[in-house]
C-alpha positions as protocol buffer text, in pm:
chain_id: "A"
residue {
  index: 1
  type: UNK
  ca { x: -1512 y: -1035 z: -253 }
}
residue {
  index: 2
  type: UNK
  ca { x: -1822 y: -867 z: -356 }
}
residue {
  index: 3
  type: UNK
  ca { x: -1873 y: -562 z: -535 }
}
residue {
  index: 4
  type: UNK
  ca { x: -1916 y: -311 z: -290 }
}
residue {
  index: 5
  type: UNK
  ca { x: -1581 y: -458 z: -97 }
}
residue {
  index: 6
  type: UNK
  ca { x: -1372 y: -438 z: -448 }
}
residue {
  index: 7
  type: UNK
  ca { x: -1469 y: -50 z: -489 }
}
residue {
  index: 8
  type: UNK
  ca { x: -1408 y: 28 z: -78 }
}
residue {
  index: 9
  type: UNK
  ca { x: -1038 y: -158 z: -189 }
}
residue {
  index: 10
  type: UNK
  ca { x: -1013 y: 89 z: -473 }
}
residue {
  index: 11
  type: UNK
  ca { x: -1117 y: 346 z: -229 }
}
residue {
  index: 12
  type: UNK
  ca { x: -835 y: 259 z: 31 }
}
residue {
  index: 13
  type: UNK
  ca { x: -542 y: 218 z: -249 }
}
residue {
  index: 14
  type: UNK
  ca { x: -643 y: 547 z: -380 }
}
residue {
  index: 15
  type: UNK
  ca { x: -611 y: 749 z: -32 }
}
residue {
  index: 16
  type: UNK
  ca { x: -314 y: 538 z: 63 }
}
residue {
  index: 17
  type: UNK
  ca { x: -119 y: 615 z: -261 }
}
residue {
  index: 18
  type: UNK
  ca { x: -217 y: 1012 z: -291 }
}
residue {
  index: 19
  type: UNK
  ca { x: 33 y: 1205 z: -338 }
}
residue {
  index: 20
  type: UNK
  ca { x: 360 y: 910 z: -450 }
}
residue {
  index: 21
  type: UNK
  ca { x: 589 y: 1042 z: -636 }
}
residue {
  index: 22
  type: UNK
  ca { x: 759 y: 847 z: -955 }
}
residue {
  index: 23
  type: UNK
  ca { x: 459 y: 788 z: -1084 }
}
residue {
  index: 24
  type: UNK
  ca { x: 341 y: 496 z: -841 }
}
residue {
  index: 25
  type: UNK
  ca { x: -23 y: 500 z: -845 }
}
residue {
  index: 26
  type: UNK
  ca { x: -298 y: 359 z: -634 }
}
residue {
  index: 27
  type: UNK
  ca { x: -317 y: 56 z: -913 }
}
residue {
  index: 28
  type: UNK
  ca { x: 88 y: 0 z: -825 }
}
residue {
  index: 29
  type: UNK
  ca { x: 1 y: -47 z: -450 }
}
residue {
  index: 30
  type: UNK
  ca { x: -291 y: -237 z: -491 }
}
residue {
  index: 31
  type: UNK
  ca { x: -143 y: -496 z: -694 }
}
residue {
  index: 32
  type: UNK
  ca { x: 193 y: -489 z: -469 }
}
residue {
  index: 33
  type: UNK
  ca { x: -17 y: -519 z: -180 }
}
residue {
  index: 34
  type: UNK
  ca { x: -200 y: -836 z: -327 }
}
residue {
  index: 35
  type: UNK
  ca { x: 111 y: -993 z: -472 }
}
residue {
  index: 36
  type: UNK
  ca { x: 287 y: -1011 z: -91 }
}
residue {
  index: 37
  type: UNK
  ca { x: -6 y: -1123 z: 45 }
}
residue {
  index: 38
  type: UNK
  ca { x: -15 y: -1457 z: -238 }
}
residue {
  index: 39
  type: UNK
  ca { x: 355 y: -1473 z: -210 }
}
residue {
  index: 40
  type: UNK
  ca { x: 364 y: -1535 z: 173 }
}
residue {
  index: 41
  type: UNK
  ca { x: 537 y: -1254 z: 296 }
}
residue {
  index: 42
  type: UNK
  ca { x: 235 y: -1080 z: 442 }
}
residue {
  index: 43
  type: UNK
  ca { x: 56 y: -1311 z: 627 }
}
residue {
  index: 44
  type: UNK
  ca { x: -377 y: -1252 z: 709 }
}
residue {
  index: 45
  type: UNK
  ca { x: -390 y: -1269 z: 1082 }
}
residue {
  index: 46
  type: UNK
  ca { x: -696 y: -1484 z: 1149 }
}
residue {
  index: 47
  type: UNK
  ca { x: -971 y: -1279 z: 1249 }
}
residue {
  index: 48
  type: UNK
  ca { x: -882 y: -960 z: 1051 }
}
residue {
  index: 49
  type: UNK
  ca { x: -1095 y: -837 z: 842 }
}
residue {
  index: 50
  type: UNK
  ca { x: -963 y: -828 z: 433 }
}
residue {
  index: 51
  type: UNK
  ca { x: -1039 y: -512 z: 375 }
}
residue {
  index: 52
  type: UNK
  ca { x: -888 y: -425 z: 710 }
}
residue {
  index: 53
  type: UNK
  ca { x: -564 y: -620 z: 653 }
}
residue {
  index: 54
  type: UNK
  ca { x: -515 y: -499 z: 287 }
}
residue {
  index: 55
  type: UNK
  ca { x: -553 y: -134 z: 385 }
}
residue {
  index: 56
  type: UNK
  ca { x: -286 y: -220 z: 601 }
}
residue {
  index: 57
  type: UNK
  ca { x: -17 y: -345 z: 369 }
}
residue {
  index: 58
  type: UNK
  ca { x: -120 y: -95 z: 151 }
}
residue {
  index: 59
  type: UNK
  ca { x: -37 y: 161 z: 432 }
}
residue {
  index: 60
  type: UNK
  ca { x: 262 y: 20 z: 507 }
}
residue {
  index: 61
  type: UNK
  ca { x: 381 y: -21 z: 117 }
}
residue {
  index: 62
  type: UNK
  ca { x: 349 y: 369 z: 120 }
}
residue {
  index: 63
  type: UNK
  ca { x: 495 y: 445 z: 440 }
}
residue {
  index: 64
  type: UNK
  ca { x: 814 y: 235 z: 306 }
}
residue {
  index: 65
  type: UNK
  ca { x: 816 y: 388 z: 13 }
}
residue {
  index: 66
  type: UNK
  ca { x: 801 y: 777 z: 149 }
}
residue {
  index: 67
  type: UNK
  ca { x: 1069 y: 668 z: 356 }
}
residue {
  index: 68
  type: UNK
  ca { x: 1334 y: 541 z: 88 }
}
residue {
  index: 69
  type: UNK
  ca { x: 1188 y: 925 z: -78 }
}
residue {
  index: 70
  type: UNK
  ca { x: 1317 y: 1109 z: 230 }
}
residue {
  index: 71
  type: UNK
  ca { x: 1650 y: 911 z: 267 }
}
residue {
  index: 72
  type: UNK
  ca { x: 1733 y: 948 z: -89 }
}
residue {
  index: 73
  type: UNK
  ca { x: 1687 y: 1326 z: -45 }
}
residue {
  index: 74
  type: UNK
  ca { x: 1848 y: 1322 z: 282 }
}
residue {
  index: 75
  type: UNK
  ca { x: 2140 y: 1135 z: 111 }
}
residue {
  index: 76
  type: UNK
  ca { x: 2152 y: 1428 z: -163 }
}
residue {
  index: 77
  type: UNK
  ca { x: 2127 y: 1703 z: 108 }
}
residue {
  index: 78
  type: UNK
  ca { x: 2471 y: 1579 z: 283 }
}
């Protein structure tokens, strides 16, 4: 990855991760992101851009993660 593609990663982990709560910051989901995708359970489509596909898990990571938020909360609600 060059340069420029390292900051637009930065870039995506930052607006994908705004506004976590528990302290999980764009550095968490950046490295989570990276660690599935050695580890095998995300798997780089052929074709797919990195940047692309990263942004992607990263988007996902969050949208997981808001979700377990709003069930806990739901949970506590009940």
């Amino acid at each position: 990855m060059s340069e420029t593609d390292l900051v637009r990663l930065k870039a995506l982990a930052q607006l994908w991760s705004r506004g976590l709560p528990g302290g999980i910051g764009w550095t968490d989901v950046l490295h989570e992101a990276t660690l599935r995708v050695l580890d095998g359970s995300r798997v780089w489509p052929m074709g797919v851009p990195i940047l692309a596909f990263l942004s992607g898990v990263m988007r996902s990571l969050c949208d997981d993660y808001w979700r377990r938020v709003w069930s806990e909360k739901r949970l506590l609600v009940s």
